[in-house]
mmCIF file of C-alpha atoms and ligand atoms in Angstrom:
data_model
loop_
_atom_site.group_PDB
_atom_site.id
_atom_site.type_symbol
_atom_site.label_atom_id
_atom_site.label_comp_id
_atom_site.label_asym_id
_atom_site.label_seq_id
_atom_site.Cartn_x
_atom_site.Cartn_y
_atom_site.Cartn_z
ATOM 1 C CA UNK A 1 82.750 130.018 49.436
ATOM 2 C CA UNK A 2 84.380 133.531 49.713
ATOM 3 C CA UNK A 3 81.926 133.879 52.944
ATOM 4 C CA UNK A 4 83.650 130.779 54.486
ATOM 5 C CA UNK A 5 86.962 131.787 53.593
ATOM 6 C CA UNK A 6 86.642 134.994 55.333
ATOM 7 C CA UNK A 7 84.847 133.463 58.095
ATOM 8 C CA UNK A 8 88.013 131.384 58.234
ATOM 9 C CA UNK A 9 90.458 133.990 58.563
ATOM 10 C CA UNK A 10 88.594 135.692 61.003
ATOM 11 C CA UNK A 11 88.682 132.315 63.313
ATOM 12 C CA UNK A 12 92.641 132.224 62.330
ATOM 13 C CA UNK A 13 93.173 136.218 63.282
ATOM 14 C CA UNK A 14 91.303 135.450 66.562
ATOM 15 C CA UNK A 15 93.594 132.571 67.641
ATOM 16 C CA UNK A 16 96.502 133.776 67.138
ATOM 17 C CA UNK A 17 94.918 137.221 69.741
ATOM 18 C CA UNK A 18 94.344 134.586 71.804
ATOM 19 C CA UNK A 19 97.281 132.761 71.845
ATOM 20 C CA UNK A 20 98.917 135.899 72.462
ATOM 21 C CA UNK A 21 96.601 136.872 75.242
ATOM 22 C CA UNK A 22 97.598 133.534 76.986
ATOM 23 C CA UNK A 23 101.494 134.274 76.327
ATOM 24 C CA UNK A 24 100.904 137.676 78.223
ATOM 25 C CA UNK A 25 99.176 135.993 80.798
ATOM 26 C CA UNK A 26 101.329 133.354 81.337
ATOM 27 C CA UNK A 27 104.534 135.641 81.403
ATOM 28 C CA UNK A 28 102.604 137.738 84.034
ATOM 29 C CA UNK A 29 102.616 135.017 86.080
ATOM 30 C CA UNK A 30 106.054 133.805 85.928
ATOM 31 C CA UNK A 31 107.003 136.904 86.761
ATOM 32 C CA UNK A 32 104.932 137.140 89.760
ATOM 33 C CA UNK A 33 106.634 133.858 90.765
ATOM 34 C CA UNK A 34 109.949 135.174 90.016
ATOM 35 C CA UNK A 35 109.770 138.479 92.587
ATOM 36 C CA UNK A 36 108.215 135.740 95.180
ATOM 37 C CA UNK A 37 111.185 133.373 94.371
ATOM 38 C CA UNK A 38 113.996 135.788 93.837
ATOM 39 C CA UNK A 39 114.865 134.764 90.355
ATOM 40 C CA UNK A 40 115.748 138.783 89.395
ATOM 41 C CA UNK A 41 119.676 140.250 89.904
ATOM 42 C CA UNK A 42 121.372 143.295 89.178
ATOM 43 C CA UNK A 43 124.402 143.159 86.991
ATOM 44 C CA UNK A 44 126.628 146.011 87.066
ATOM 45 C CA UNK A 45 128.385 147.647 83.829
ATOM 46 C CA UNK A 46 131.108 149.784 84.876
ATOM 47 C CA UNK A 47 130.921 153.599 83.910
ATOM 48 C CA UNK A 48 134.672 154.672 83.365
ATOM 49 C CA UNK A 49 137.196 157.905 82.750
ATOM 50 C CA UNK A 50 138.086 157.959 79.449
ATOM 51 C CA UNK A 51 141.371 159.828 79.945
ATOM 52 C CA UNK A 52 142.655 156.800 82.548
ATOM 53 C CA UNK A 53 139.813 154.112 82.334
ATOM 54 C CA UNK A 54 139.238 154.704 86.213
ATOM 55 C CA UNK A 55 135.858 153.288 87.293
ATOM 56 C CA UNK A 56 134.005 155.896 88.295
ATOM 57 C CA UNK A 57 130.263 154.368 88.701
ATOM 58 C CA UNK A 58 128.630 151.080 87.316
ATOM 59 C CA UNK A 59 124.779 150.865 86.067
ATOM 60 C CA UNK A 60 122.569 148.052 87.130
ATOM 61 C CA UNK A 61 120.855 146.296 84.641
ATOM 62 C CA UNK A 62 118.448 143.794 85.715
ATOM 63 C CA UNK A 63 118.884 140.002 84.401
ATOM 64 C CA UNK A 64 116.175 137.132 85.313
ATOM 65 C CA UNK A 65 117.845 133.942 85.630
ATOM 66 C CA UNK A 66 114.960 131.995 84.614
ATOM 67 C CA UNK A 67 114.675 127.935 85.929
ATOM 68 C CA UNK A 68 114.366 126.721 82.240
ATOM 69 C CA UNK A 69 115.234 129.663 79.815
ATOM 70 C CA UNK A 70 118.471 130.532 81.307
ATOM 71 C CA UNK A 71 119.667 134.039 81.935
ATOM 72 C CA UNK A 72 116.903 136.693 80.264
ATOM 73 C CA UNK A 73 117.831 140.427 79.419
ATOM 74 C CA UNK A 74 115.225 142.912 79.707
ATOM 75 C CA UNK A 75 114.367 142.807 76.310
ATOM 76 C CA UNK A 76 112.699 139.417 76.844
ATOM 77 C CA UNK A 77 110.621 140.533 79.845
ATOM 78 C CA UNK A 78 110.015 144.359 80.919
ATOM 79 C CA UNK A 79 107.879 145.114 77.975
ATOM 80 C CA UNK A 80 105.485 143.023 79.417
ATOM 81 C CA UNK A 81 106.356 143.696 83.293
ATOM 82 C CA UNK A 82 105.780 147.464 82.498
ATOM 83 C CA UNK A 83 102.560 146.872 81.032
ATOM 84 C CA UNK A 84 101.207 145.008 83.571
ATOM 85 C CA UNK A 85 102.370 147.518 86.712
ATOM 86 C CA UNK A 86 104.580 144.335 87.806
ATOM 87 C CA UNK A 87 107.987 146.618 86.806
ATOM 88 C CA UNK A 88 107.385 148.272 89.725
ATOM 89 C CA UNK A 89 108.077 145.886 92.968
ATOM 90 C CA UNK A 90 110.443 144.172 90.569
ATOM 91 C CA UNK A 91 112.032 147.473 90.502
ATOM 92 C CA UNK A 92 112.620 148.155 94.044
ATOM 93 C CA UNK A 93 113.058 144.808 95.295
ATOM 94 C CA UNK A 94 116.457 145.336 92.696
ATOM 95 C CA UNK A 95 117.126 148.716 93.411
ATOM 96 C CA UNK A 96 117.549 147.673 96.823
ATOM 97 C CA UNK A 97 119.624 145.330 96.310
ATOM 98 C CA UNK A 98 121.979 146.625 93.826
ATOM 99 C CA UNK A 99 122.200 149.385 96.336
ATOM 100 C CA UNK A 100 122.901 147.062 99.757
ATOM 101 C CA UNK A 101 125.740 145.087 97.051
ATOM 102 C CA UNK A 102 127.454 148.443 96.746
ATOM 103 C CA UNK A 103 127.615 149.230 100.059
ATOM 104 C CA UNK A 104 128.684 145.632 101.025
ATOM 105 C CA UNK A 105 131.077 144.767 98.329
ATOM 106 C CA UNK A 106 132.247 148.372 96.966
ATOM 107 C CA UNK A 107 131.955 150.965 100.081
ATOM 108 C CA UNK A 108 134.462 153.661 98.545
ATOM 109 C CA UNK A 109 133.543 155.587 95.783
ATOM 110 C CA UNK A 110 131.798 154.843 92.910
ATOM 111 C CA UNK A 111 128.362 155.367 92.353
ATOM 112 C CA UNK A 112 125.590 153.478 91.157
ATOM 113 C CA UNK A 113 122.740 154.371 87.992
ATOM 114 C CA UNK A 114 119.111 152.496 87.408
ATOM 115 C CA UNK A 115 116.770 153.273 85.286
ATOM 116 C CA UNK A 116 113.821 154.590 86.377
ATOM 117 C CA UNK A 117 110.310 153.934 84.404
ATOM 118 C CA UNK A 118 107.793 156.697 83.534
ATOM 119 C CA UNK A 119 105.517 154.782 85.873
ATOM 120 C CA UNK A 120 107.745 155.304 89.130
ATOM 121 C CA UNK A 121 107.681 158.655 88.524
ATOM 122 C CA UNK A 122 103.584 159.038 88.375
ATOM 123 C CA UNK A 123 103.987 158.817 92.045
ATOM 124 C CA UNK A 124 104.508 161.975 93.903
ATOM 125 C CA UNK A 125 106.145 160.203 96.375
ATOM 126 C CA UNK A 126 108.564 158.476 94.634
ATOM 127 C CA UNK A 127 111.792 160.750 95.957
ATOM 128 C CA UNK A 128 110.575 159.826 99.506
ATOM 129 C CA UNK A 129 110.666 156.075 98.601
ATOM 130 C CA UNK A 130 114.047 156.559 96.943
ATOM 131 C CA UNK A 131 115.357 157.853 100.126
ATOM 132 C CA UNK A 132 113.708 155.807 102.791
ATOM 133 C CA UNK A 133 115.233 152.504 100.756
ATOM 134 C CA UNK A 134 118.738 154.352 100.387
ATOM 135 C CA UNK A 135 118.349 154.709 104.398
ATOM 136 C CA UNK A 136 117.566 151.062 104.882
ATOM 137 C CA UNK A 137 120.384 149.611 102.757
ATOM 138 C CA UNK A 138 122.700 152.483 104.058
ATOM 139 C CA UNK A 139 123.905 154.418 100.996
ATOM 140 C CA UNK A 140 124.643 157.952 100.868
ATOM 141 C CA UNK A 141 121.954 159.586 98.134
ATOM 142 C CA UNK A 142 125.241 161.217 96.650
ATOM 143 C CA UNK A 143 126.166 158.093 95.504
ATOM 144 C CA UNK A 144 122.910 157.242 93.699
ATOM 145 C CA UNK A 145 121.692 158.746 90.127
ATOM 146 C CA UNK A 146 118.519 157.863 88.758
ATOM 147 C CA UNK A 147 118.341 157.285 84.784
ATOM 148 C CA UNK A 148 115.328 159.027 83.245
ATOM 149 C CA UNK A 149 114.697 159.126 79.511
ATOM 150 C CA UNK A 150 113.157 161.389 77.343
ATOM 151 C CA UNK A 151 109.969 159.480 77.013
ATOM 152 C CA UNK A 152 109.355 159.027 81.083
ATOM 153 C CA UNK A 153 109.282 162.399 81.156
ATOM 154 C CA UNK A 154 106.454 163.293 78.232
ATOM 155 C CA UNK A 155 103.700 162.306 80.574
ATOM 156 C CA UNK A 156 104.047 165.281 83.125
ATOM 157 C CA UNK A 157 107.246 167.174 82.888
ATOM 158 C CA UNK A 158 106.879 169.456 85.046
ATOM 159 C CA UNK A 159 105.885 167.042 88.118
ATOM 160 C CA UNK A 160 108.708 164.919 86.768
ATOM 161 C CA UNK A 161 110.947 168.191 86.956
ATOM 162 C CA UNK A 162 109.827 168.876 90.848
ATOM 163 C CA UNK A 163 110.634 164.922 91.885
ATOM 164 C CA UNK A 164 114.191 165.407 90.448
ATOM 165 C CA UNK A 165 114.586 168.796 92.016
ATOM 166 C CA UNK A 166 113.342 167.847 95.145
ATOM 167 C CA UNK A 167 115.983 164.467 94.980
ATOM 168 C CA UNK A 168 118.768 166.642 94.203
ATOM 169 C CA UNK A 169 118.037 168.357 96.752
ATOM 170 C CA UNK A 170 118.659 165.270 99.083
ATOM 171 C CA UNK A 171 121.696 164.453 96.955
ATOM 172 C CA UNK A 172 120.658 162.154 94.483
ATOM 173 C CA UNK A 173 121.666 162.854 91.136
ATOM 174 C CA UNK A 174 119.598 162.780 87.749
ATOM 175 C CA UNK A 175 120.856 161.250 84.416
ATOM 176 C CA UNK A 176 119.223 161.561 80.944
ATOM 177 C CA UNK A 177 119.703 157.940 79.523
ATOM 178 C CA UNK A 178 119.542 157.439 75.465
ATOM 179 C CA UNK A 179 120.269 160.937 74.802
ATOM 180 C CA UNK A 180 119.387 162.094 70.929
ATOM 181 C CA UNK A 181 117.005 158.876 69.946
ATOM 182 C CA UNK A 182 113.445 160.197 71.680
ATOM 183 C CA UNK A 183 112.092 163.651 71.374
ATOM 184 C CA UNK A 184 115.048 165.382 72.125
ATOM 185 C CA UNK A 185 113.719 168.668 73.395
ATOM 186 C CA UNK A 186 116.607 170.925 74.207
ATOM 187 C CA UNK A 187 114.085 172.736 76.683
ATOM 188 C CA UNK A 188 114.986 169.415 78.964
ATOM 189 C CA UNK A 189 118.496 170.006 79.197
ATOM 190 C CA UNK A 190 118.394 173.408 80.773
ATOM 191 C CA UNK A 191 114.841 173.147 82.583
ATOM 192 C CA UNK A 192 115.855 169.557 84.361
ATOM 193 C CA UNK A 193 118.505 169.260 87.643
ATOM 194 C CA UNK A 194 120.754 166.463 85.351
ATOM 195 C CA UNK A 195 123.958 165.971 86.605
ATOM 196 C CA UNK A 196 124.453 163.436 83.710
ATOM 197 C CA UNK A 197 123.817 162.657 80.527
ATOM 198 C CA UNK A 198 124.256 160.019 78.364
ATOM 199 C CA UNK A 199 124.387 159.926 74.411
ATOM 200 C CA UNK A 200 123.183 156.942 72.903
ATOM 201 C CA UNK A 201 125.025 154.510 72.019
ATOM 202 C CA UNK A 202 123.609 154.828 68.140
ATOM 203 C CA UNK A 203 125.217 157.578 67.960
ATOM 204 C CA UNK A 204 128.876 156.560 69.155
ATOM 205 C CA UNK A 205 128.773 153.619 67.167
ATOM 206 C CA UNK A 206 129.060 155.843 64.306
ATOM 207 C CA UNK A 207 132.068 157.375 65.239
ATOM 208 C CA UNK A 208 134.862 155.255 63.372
ATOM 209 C CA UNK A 209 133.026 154.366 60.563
ATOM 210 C CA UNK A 210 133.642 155.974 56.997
ATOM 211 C CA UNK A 211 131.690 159.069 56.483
ATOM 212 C CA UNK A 212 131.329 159.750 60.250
ATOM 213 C CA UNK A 213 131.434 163.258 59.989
ATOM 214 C CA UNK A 214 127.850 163.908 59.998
ATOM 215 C CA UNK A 215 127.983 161.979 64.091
ATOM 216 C CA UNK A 216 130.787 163.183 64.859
ATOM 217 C CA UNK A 217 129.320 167.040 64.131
ATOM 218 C CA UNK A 218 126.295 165.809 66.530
ATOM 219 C CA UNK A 219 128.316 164.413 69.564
ATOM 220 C CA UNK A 220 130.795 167.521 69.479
ATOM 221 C CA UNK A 221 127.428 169.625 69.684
ATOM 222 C CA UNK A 222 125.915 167.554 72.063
ATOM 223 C CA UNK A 223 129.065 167.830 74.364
ATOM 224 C CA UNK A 224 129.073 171.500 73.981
ATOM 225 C CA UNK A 225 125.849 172.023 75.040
ATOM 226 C CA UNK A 226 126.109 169.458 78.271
ATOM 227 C CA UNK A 227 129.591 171.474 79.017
ATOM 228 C CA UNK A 228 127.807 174.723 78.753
ATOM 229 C CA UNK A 229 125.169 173.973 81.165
ATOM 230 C CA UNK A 230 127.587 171.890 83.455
ATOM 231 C CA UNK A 231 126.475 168.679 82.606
ATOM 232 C CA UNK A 232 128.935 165.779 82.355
ATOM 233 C CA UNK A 233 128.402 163.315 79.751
ATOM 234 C CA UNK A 234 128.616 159.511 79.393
ATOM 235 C CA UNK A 235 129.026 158.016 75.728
ATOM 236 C CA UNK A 236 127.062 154.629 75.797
ATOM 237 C CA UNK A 237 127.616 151.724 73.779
ATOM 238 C CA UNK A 238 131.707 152.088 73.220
ATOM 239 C CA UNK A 239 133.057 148.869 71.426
ATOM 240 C CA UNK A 240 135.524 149.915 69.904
ATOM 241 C CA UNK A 241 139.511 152.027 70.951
ATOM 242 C CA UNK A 242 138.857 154.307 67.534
ATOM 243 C CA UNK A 243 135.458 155.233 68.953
ATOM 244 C CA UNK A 244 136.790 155.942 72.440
ATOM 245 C CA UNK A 245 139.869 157.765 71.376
ATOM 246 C CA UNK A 246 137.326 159.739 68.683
ATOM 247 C CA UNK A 247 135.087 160.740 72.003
ATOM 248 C CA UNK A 248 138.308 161.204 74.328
ATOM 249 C CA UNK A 249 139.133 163.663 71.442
ATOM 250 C CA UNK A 250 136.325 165.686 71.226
ATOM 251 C CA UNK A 251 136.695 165.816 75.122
ATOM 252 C CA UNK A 252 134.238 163.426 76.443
ATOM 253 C CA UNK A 253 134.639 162.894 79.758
ATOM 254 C CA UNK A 254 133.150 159.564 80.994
ATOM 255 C CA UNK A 255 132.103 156.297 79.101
ATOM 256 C CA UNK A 256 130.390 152.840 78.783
ATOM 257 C CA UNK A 257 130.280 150.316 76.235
ATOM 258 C CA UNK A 258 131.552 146.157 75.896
ATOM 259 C CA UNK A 259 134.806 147.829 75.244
ATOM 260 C CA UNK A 260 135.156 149.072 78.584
ATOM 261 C CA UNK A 261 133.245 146.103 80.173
ATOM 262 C CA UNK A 262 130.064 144.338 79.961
ATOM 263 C CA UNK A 263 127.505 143.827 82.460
ATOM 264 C CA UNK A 264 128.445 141.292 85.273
ATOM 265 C CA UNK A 265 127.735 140.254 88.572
ATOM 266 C CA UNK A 266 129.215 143.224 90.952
ATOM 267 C CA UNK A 267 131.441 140.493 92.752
ATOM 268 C CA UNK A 268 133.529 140.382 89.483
ATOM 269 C CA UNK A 269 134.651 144.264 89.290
ATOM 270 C CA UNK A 270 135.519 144.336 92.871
ATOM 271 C CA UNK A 271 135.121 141.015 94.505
ATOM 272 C CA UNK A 272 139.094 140.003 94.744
ATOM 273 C CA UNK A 273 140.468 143.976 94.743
ATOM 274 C CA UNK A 274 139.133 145.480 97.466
ATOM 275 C CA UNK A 275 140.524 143.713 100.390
ATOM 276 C CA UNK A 276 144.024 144.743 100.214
HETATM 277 P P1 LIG B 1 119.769 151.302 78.745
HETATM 278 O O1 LIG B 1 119.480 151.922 80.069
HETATM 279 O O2 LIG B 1 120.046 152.212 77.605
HETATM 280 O O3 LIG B 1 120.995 150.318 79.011
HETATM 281 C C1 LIG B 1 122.050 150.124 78.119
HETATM 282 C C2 LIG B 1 121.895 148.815 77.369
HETATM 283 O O4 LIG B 1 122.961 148.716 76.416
HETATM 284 C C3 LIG B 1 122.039 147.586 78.258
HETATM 285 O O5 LIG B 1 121.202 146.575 77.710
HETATM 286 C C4 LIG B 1 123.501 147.190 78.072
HETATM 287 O O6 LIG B 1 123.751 145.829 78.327
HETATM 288 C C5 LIG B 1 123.684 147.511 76.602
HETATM 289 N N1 LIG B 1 125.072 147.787 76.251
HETATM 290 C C6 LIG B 1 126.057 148.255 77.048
HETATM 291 N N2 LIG B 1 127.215 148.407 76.381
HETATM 292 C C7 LIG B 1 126.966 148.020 75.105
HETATM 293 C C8 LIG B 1 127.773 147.950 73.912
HETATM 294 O O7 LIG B 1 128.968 148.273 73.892
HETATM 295 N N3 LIG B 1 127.148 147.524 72.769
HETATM 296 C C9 LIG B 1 125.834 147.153 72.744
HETATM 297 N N4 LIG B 1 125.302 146.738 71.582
HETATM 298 N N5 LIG B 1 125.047 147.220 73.857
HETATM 299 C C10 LIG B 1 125.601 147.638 75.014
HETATM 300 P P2 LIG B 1 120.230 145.711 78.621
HETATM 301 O O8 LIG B 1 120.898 145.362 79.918
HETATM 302 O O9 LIG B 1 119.703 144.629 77.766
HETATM 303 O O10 LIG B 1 119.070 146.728 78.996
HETATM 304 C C11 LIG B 1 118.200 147.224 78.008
HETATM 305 C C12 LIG B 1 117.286 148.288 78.561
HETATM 306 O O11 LIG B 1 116.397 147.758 79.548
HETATM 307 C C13 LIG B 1 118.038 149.416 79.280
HETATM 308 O O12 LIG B 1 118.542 150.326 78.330
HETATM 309 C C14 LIG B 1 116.960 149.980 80.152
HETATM 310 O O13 LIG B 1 116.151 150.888 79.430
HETATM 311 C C15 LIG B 1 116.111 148.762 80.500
HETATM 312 N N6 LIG B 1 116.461 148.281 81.859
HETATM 313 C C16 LIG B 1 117.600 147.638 82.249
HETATM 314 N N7 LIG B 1 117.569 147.365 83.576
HETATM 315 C C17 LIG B 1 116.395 147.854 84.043
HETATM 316 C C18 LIG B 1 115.783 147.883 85.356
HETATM 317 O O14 LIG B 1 116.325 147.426 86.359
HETATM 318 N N8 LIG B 1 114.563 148.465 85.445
HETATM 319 C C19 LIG B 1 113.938 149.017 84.356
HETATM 320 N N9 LIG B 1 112.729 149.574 84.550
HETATM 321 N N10 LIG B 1 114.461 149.011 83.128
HETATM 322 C C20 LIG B 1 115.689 148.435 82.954
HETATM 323 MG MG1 LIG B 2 120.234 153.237 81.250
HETATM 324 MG MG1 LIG B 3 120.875 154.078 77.676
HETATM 325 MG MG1 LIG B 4 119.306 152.153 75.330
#
């Protein structure tokens, strides 16, 4: 009896590996169909002054509008593109894009972020490609910042160090995304060519709640130490005026959050303004 029962719950354990195994694989190959089919688009979340609100850069988030499921967010999907390599022509089929968009639809001033996974970065090359596909959709690399975090950067940081150099070099500028949640080495701040970087938004969304102090002490210290090394920082994840004015306070300069504006299709920052 007890043998059958565990002989049962093996055959139960395996099918529901299986059943996974087949989810995996059938994701995979919806999202080979997508890239052939075009289903993937950048939305853009403005990047703003605090002092004025002026926008001074938007980040491109990818969203999959999926045939049945609607629009996805990349929670639902890049887990699973990542781990099976696909992340990366998704990637710069959208990088592309969002980059020809700007140029097309928002030619002054403001720059564009995208996040950049530790496996773009495994390939030595990967500042040549960033340039060669700013060339072809005509965007000045000053106007482009790539978005690293803390875990991309475990696997090799010192070849990880020499891409970003060799990209600032060109122009292009380098942002530390989700600032304070990985391993937050300080040895990154001061060894890596950032221009940016951005404090989580777990952090911010402490700011106006009761017995804040303890975030508030970590942001000021955080700013301090991105000011010192002259490193301008974006709060992420602002919802709320007492957690901008709280940031504006302690003299954050830039900042990003549903307060300021979510993430949309470029067309609707600067679709109906720009022709005047
Ligand atoms: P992230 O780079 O930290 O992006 C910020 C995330 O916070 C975005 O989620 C954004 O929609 C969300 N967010 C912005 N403001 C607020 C706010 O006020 N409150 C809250 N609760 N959330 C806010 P999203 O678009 O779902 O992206 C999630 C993550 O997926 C990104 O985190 C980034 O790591 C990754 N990702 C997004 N686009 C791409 C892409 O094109 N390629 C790759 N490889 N990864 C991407
Ligand atoms: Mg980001
Ligand atoms: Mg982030
Ligand atoms: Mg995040």
């Amino acid at each position: 009896q007890a043998k059958q029962m565990g002989r049962k719950r093996f055959v139960v354990f395996d099918e529901a590996l299986a059943k996974d195994m087949v989810d995996v694989l059938a994701m995979e190959s919806e999202l080979r169909k997508a890239l052939r089919q075009n289903e993937f688009e950048p939305y853009f979340q403005p990047i703003c002054r605090l002092n004025d609100g002026k926008v001074m850069g938007y980040e491109a988030l990818i969203r999959w509008n999926h045939p049945q499921r609607g629009l996805l967010r990349p929670h639902d999907f890049v887990k699973i593109a990542q781990d099976s390599g696909l992340i990366e022509a998704i990637d710069w089929r959208l990088f592309e894009q969002s980059c020809r968009l700007l140029v097309q639809i928002a030619p002054q001033d403001p720059f564009i972020t995208f996040n950049v996974s530790a496996l773009h970065l495994r390939h030595v090359d990967f500042d040549i490609r960033v340039l060669k596909m700013l060339e072809r959709a005509g965007l000045d690399p000053s106007r482009l910042i790539t978005e690293v975090t803390e875990g991309a950067l475990l696997d090799n940081p010192e070849s990880v160090r020499a891409t970003l150099e060799r990209l600032r070099s060109a122009g292009v500028g380098a942002a530390l995304d989700d600032f304070g949640t990985g391993y937050s080495s300080l040895s990154y701040l001061h060894s890596l060519p950032l221009r940016m970087l951005k404090i989580d938004r777990a952090f911010v969304q402490e700011l106006d709640k009761p017995g804040s102090s303890n975030s508030t002490t970590v942001v000021a210290a955080i700013l301090a130490l991105a000011h010192a090394l002259n490193i301008q920082v974006i709060a992420e994840g602002i919802e709320t005026q007492a957690q901008r004015n709280a940031l504006l306070s302690m003299g954050c300069e830039m900042g990003q959050g549903y307060l300021l504006g979510h993430p949309l299709p470029l067309q609707h920052w600067v679709g109906p303004q720009t022709t005047e």
